[in-house]
Amino acid sequence: MFTPIAFAVAGAGSALVTRPCLRRAGAPITAWAAALTAVALVAVCLRYQSGAWPSWWLAVPAVLTVFAVPLALADLKYRRLPDILTLPAYPALAVALGIAAHGGGAAITWRAVLGALVFGGAHALVHAVSPRSLGAGDVKLAGSLGAVLAATGWPSIVLGAVAAALLSVALAVGGPRHPTVPHGPGLLVAAWALAVFAGPGPG
């Protein structure tokens, strides 16, 4: 039923929506976003077809992919995470996590809610103490990603934070010279990898 080709087409098609949104927000991204989203969604499909996790989890990494790729590209280029995508990610991922909870148990819902509060709150605290270290866009993004991370299991909150920090350091060291370091790509890649490869936590 779920074929890699269908997922590739869906990924490319999603860019027809996300790219114009970012353009209107003053953060246009490359047309390669369509190809990157397609590849990432194919990876999600293949992971599902391998039997790594049940069908009710599929919507979570799929929806996350649609938002993660364009947001990561925008943050890399402009050091911005536009509200036009970070805010709609909340209801979109809430629906996906609701589907997961329906199939996997109510514990997924509670972990997601608490994860959003804990992960989002921690980033909000860092931003309040040192606004130059962490932008407001990162704080808005952290809540939805915290929900996904916690849904895969509480250890993922710590793993996600550590992996995101390491990726941000790698960008600071190996990326082009810039007065600020984008934290969004690290957060997004870490959350995506854990959603795809760790899968859902216990229901």
PDB file of C-alpha atoms in Angstrom:
ATOM      1  CA  MET A   1       0.000   0.000   0.000  1.00  0.00           C
ATOM      2  CA  PHE A   2       2.733   2.475   0.990  1.00  0.00           C
ATOM      3  CA  THR A   3       5.351   2.447  -1.752  1.00  0.00           C
ATOM      4  CA  PRO A   4       8.595   4.420  -1.871  1.00  0.00           C
ATOM      5  CA  ILE A   5       7.494   6.015  -5.147  1.00  0.00           C
ATOM      6  CA  ALA A   6       4.297   7.320  -3.565  1.00  0.00           C
ATOM      7  CA  PHE A   7       6.280   8.743  -0.663  1.00  0.00           C
ATOM      8  CA  ALA A   8       8.775  10.362  -3.024  1.00  0.00           C
ATOM      9  CA  VAL A   9       5.947  12.023  -4.948  1.00  0.00           C
ATOM     10  CA  ALA A  10       4.323  13.161  -1.697  1.00  0.00           C
ATOM     11  CA  GLY A  11       7.616  14.601  -0.483  1.00  0.00           C
ATOM     12  CA  ALA A  12       8.221  16.505  -3.696  1.00  0.00           C
ATOM     13  CA  GLY A  13       4.621  17.679  -3.693  1.00  0.00           C
ATOM     14  CA  SER A  14       4.843  18.980  -0.141  1.00  0.00           C
ATOM     15  CA  ALA A  15       7.551  21.392  -1.277  1.00  0.00           C
ATOM     16  CA  LEU A  16       4.963  23.015  -3.554  1.00  0.00           C
ATOM     17  CA  VAL A  17       3.331  24.216  -0.333  1.00  0.00           C
ATOM     18  CA  THR A  18       6.265  24.790   2.019  1.00  0.00           C
ATOM     19  CA  ARG A  19       8.513  26.680  -0.425  1.00  0.00           C
ATOM     20  CA  PRO A  20       5.921  29.366  -1.275  1.00  0.00           C
ATOM     21  CA  CYS A  21       5.154  29.718   2.440  1.00  0.00           C
ATOM     22  CA  LEU A  22       8.810  30.392   3.211  1.00  0.00           C
ATOM     23  CA  ARG A  23       9.084  32.734   0.241  1.00  0.00           C
ATOM     24  CA  ARG A  24       6.223  34.822   1.626  1.00  0.00           C
ATOM     25  CA  ALA A  25       7.984  34.823   4.988  1.00  0.00           C
ATOM     26  CA  GLY A  26      11.108  36.272   3.376  1.00  0.00           C
ATOM     27  CA  ALA A  27      13.109  33.050   3.613  1.00  0.00           C
ATOM     28  CA  PRO A  28      13.035  31.438   0.153  1.00  0.00           C
ATOM     29  CA  ILE A  29      14.802  28.084  -0.048  1.00  0.00           C
ATOM     30  CA  THR A  30      16.334  26.107  -2.881  1.00  0.00           C
ATOM     31  CA  ALA A  31      14.250  24.006  -5.256  1.00  0.00           C
ATOM     32  CA  TRP A  32      16.345  21.092  -4.023  1.00  0.00           C
ATOM     33  CA  ALA A  33      14.040  21.078  -1.003  1.00  0.00           C
ATOM     34  CA  ALA A  34      11.626  18.958  -3.035  1.00  0.00           C
ATOM     35  CA  ALA A  35      14.269  16.318  -3.736  1.00  0.00           C
ATOM     36  CA  LEU A  36      15.539  16.316  -0.156  1.00  0.00           C
ATOM     37  CA  THR A  37      12.035  15.932   1.255  1.00  0.00           C
ATOM     38  CA  ALA A  38      11.341  13.129  -1.215  1.00  0.00           C
ATOM     39  CA  VAL A  39      14.503  11.265  -0.201  1.00  0.00           C
ATOM     40  CA  ALA A  40      13.751  11.684   3.505  1.00  0.00           C
ATOM     41  CA  LEU A  41      10.192  10.413   3.061  1.00  0.00           C
ATOM     42  CA  VAL A  42      11.437   7.413   1.084  1.00  0.00           C
ATOM     43  CA  ALA A  43      13.692   6.618   4.051  1.00  0.00           C
ATOM     44  CA  VAL A  44      10.628   6.784   6.312  1.00  0.00           C
ATOM     45  CA  CYS A  45       8.724   4.460   3.982  1.00  0.00           C
ATOM     46  CA  LEU A  46      11.552   1.931   3.771  1.00  0.00           C
ATOM     47  CA  ARG A  47      11.911   1.918   7.540  1.00  0.00           C
ATOM     48  CA  TYR A  48       8.198   1.214   7.879  1.00  0.00           C
ATOM     49  CA  GLN A  49       8.296  -1.525   5.230  1.00  0.00           C
ATOM     50  CA  SER A  50      11.149  -3.200   7.084  1.00  0.00           C
ATOM     51  CA  GLY A  51       8.761  -3.811   9.979  1.00  0.00           C
ATOM     52  CA  ALA A  52      10.725  -1.560  12.342  1.00  0.00           C
ATOM     53  CA  TRP A  53       7.546  -0.105  13.802  1.00  0.00           C
ATOM     54  CA  PRO A  54       3.751  -0.431  13.414  1.00  0.00           C
ATOM     55  CA  SER A  55       1.634   1.410  10.862  1.00  0.00           C
ATOM     56  CA  TRP A  56       0.087   3.700  13.476  1.00  0.00           C
ATOM     57  CA  TRP A  57       3.468   5.375  13.981  1.00  0.00           C
ATOM     58  CA  LEU A  58       3.972   6.156  10.286  1.00  0.00           C
ATOM     59  CA  ALA A  59       2.236   9.539  10.349  1.00  0.00           C
ATOM     60  CA  VAL A  60       4.621  10.918  12.975  1.00  0.00           C
ATOM     61  CA  PRO A  61       7.933  10.698  11.058  1.00  0.00           C
ATOM     62  CA  ALA A  62       6.140  11.457   7.777  1.00  0.00           C
ATOM     63  CA  VAL A  63       4.598  14.714   9.023  1.00  0.00           C
ATOM     64  CA  LEU A  64       7.819  15.640  10.801  1.00  0.00           C
ATOM     65  CA  THR A  65       9.748  15.209   7.549  1.00  0.00           C
ATOM     66  CA  VAL A  66       7.488  17.605   5.661  1.00  0.00           C
ATOM     67  CA  PHE A  67       8.276  20.369   8.158  1.00  0.00           C
ATOM     68  CA  ALA A  68      11.847  19.425   9.066  1.00  0.00           C
ATOM     69  CA  VAL A  69      13.489  19.653   5.650  1.00  0.00           C
ATOM     70  CA  PRO A  70      12.325  23.171   4.670  1.00  0.00           C
ATOM     71  CA  LEU A  71      12.831  24.534   8.180  1.00  0.00           C
ATOM     72  CA  ALA A  72      16.371  23.158   8.376  1.00  0.00           C
ATOM     73  CA  LEU A  73      17.209  24.670   4.986  1.00  0.00           C
ATOM     74  CA  ALA A  74      15.757  28.044   5.982  1.00  0.00           C
ATOM     75  CA  ASP A  75      17.682  28.124   9.250  1.00  0.00           C
ATOM     76  CA  LEU A  76      20.927  27.133   7.562  1.00  0.00           C
ATOM     77  CA  LYS A  77      20.602  29.949   5.031  1.00  0.00           C
ATOM     78  CA  TYR A  78      18.915  32.746   6.972  1.00  0.00           C
ATOM     79  CA  ARG A  79      19.382  31.811  10.647  1.00  0.00           C
ATOM     80  CA  ARG A  80      15.605  31.943  10.900  1.00  0.00           C
ATOM     81  CA  LEU A  81      12.818  29.490  11.667  1.00  0.00           C
ATOM     82  CA  PRO A  82       9.746  31.277  10.265  1.00  0.00           C
ATOM     83  CA  ASP A  83       6.483  31.077  12.208  1.00  0.00           C
ATOM     84  CA  ILE A  84       4.693  30.185   8.985  1.00  0.00           C
ATOM     85  CA  LEU A  85       5.998  26.622   9.408  1.00  0.00           C
ATOM     86  CA  THR A  86       7.004  26.305  13.069  1.00  0.00           C
ATOM     87  CA  LEU A  87       3.515  27.130  14.354  1.00  0.00           C
ATOM     88  CA  PRO A  88       1.474  24.880  12.007  1.00  0.00           C
ATOM     89  CA  ALA A  89       3.809  22.043  12.977  1.00  0.00           C
ATOM     90  CA  TYR A  90       2.063  21.922  16.366  1.00  0.00           C
ATOM     91  CA  PRO A  91      -1.435  20.959  15.177  1.00  0.00           C
ATOM     92  CA  ALA A  92      -0.050  18.786  12.366  1.00  0.00           C
ATOM     93  CA  LEU A  93       2.142  16.772  14.706  1.00  0.00           C
ATOM     94  CA  ALA A  94      -0.615  16.705  17.327  1.00  0.00           C
ATOM     95  CA  VAL A  95      -2.864  14.928  14.827  1.00  0.00           C
ATOM     96  CA  ALA A  96      -0.073  12.503  13.897  1.00  0.00           C
ATOM     97  CA  LEU A  97       0.654  11.775  17.548  1.00  0.00           C
ATOM     98  CA  GLY A  98      -3.066  11.355  18.190  1.00  0.00           C
ATOM     99  CA  ILE A  99      -3.147   8.641  15.534  1.00  0.00           C
ATOM    100  CA  ALA A 100      -0.151   7.021  17.193  1.00  0.00           C
ATOM    101  CA  ALA A 101      -1.812   7.168  20.608  1.00  0.00           C
ATOM    102  CA  HIS A 102      -4.991   5.624  19.218  1.00  0.00           C
ATOM    103  CA  GLY A 103      -2.983   2.654  18.003  1.00  0.00           C
ATOM    104  CA  GLY A 104      -0.238   2.501  20.597  1.00  0.00           C
ATOM    105  CA  GLY A 105      -1.855   3.565  23.838  1.00  0.00           C
ATOM    106  CA  ALA A 106      -2.644   6.684  25.855  1.00  0.00           C
ATOM    107  CA  ALA A 107       0.842   6.793  27.382  1.00  0.00           C
ATOM    108  CA  ILE A 108       2.081   8.192  24.069  1.00  0.00           C
ATOM    109  CA  THR A 109      -0.237  11.173  24.500  1.00  0.00           C
ATOM    110  CA  TRP A 110       0.926  11.934  28.022  1.00  0.00           C
ATOM    111  CA  ARG A 111       4.590  11.606  27.082  1.00  0.00           C
ATOM    112  CA  ALA A 112       4.077  13.882  24.092  1.00  0.00           C
ATOM    113  CA  VAL A 113       2.378  16.587  26.161  1.00  0.00           C
ATOM    114  CA  LEU A 114       4.949  16.446  28.946  1.00  0.00           C
ATOM    115  CA  GLY A 115       7.793  16.253  26.425  1.00  0.00           C
ATOM    116  CA  ALA A 116       6.573  19.409  24.710  1.00  0.00           C
ATOM    117  CA  LEU A 117       6.447  21.222  28.048  1.00  0.00           C
ATOM    118  CA  VAL A 118       9.823  19.962  29.288  1.00  0.00           C
ATOM    119  CA  PHE A 119      11.789  20.334  26.053  1.00  0.00           C
ATOM    120  CA  GLY A 120      10.096  23.574  25.074  1.00  0.00           C
ATOM    121  CA  GLY A 121      10.402  24.947  28.600  1.00  0.00           C
ATOM    122  CA  ALA A 122      14.102  24.139  28.805  1.00  0.00           C
ATOM    123  CA  HIS A 123      14.758  25.968  25.550  1.00  0.00           C
ATOM    124  CA  ALA A 124      12.611  28.897  26.681  1.00  0.00           C
ATOM    125  CA  LEU A 125      14.679  29.137  29.867  1.00  0.00           C
ATOM    126  CA  VAL A 126      17.951  29.177  27.917  1.00  0.00           C
ATOM    127  CA  HIS A 127      16.542  31.856  25.617  1.00  0.00           C
ATOM    128  CA  ALA A 128      15.430  33.960  28.594  1.00  0.00           C
ATOM    129  CA  VAL A 129      18.856  33.740  30.226  1.00  0.00           C
ATOM    130  CA  SER A 130      20.878  34.172  27.034  1.00  0.00           C
ATOM    131  CA  PRO A 131      18.836  35.325  24.026  1.00  0.00           C
ATOM    132  CA  ARG A 132      21.921  35.443  21.813  1.00  0.00           C
ATOM    133  CA  SER A 133      22.634  31.768  22.483  1.00  0.00           C
ATOM    134  CA  LEU A 134      19.225  30.503  21.414  1.00  0.00           C
ATOM    135  CA  GLY A 135      16.718  32.276  19.214  1.00  0.00           C
ATOM    136  CA  ALA A 136      12.965  32.592  19.682  1.00  0.00           C
ATOM    137  CA  GLY A 137      12.440  30.394  16.634  1.00  0.00           C
ATOM    138  CA  ASP A 138      14.351  27.583  18.308  1.00  0.00           C
ATOM    139  CA  VAL A 139      12.082  27.885  21.342  1.00  0.00           C
ATOM    140  CA  LYS A 140       8.937  27.684  19.204  1.00  0.00           C
ATOM    141  CA  LEU A 141      10.339  24.674  17.383  1.00  0.00           C
ATOM    142  CA  ALA A 142      11.414  22.880  20.555  1.00  0.00           C
ATOM    143  CA  GLY A 143       7.898  22.315  21.859  1.00  0.00           C
ATOM    144  CA  SER A 144       6.667  20.307  18.883  1.00  0.00           C
ATOM    145  CA  LEU A 145       9.937  18.399  18.623  1.00  0.00           C
ATOM    146  CA  GLY A 146       9.858  17.653  22.346  1.00  0.00           C
ATOM    147  CA  ALA A 147       6.473  16.008  21.856  1.00  0.00           C
ATOM    148  CA  VAL A 148       7.875  13.741  19.143  1.00  0.00           C
ATOM    149  CA  LEU A 149      11.010  12.918  21.111  1.00  0.00           C
ATOM    150  CA  ALA A 150       9.090  11.995  24.254  1.00  0.00           C
ATOM    151  CA  ALA A 151       6.673   9.870  22.246  1.00  0.00           C
ATOM    152  CA  THR A 152       9.624   7.690  21.258  1.00  0.00           C
ATOM    153  CA  GLY A 153      10.579   7.328  24.937  1.00  0.00           C
ATOM    154  CA  TRP A 154      11.958   9.541  27.701  1.00  0.00           C
ATOM    155  CA  PRO A 155      15.622   8.750  26.943  1.00  0.00           C
ATOM    156  CA  SER A 156      15.112  10.392  23.546  1.00  0.00           C
ATOM    157  CA  ILE A 157      14.684  13.785  25.212  1.00  0.00           C
ATOM    158  CA  VAL A 158      18.265  13.572  26.472  1.00  0.00           C
ATOM    159  CA  LEU A 159      19.588  11.904  23.321  1.00  0.00           C
ATOM    160  CA  GLY A 160      17.881  14.517  21.160  1.00  0.00           C
ATOM    161  CA  ALA A 161      19.303  17.415  23.157  1.00  0.00           C
ATOM    162  CA  VAL A 162      22.829  15.977  23.103  1.00  0.00           C
ATOM    163  CA  ALA A 163      22.703  15.095  19.400  1.00  0.00           C
ATOM    164  CA  ALA A 164      21.341  18.543  18.524  1.00  0.00           C
ATOM    165  CA  ALA A 165      24.119  20.227  20.511  1.00  0.00           C
ATOM    166  CA  LEU A 166      26.793  18.122  18.808  1.00  0.00           C
ATOM    167  CA  LEU A 167      25.390  18.890  15.365  1.00  0.00           C
ATOM    168  CA  SER A 168      25.316  22.601  16.193  1.00  0.00           C
ATOM    169  CA  VAL A 169      28.961  22.439  17.276  1.00  0.00           C
ATOM    170  CA  ALA A 170      29.806  20.668  14.022  1.00  0.00           C
ATOM    171  CA  LEU A 171      28.100  23.443  12.058  1.00  0.00           C
ATOM    172  CA  ALA A 172      29.950  26.088  14.050  1.00  0.00           C
ATOM    173  CA  VAL A 173      33.312  24.432  13.413  1.00  0.00           C
ATOM    174  CA  GLY A 174      32.856  23.158   9.883  1.00  0.00           C
ATOM    175  CA  GLY A 175      30.349  25.571   8.406  1.00  0.00           C
ATOM    176  CA  PRO A 176      30.904  28.969   6.781  1.00  0.00           C
ATOM    177  CA  ARG A 177      31.917  31.825   9.049  1.00  0.00           C
ATOM    178  CA  HIS A 178      28.896  33.520  10.572  1.00  0.00           C
ATOM    179  CA  PRO A 179      28.303  35.453  13.800  1.00  0.00           C
ATOM    180  CA  THR A 180      25.523  33.057  14.832  1.00  0.00           C
ATOM    181  CA  VAL A 181      25.105  29.287  14.746  1.00  0.00           C
ATOM    182  CA  PRO A 182      21.806  27.763  13.583  1.00  0.00           C
ATOM    183  CA  HIS A 183      20.428  25.371  16.193  1.00  0.00           C
ATOM    184  CA  GLY A 184      17.310  24.407  14.261  1.00  0.00           C
ATOM    185  CA  PRO A 185      18.996  21.923  11.899  1.00  0.00           C
ATOM    186  CA  GLY A 186      20.511  20.011  14.813  1.00  0.00           C
ATOM    187  CA  LEU A 187      17.171  19.838  16.621  1.00  0.00           C
ATOM    188  CA  LEU A 188      15.342  18.769  13.483  1.00  0.00           C
ATOM    189  CA  VAL A 189      17.839  16.129  12.392  1.00  0.00           C
ATOM    190  CA  ALA A 190      18.001  14.646  15.890  1.00  0.00           C
ATOM    191  CA  ALA A 191      14.213  14.485  16.243  1.00  0.00           C
ATOM    192  CA  TRP A 192      13.798  13.042  12.746  1.00  0.00           C
ATOM    193  CA  ALA A 193      16.451  10.371  13.266  1.00  0.00           C
ATOM    194  CA  LEU A 194      14.951   9.259  16.571  1.00  0.00           C
ATOM    195  CA  ALA A 195      11.405   9.232  15.197  1.00  0.00           C
ATOM    196  CA  VAL A 196      12.511   7.099  12.239  1.00  0.00           C
ATOM    197  CA  PHE A 197      15.085   4.801  13.796  1.00  0.00           C
ATOM    198  CA  ALA A 198      13.967   4.560  17.428  1.00  0.00           C
ATOM    199  CA  GLY A 199      10.267   4.465  16.679  1.00  0.00           C
ATOM    200  CA  PRO A 200       7.494   4.668  19.270  1.00  0.00           C
ATOM    201  CA  GLY A 201       8.061   4.127  22.946  1.00  0.00           C
ATOM    202  CA  PRO A 202       5.890   1.810  25.045  1.00  0.00           C
ATOM    203  CA  GLY A 203       2.190   2.524  25.090  1.00  0.00           C
TER     204      GLY A 203
END
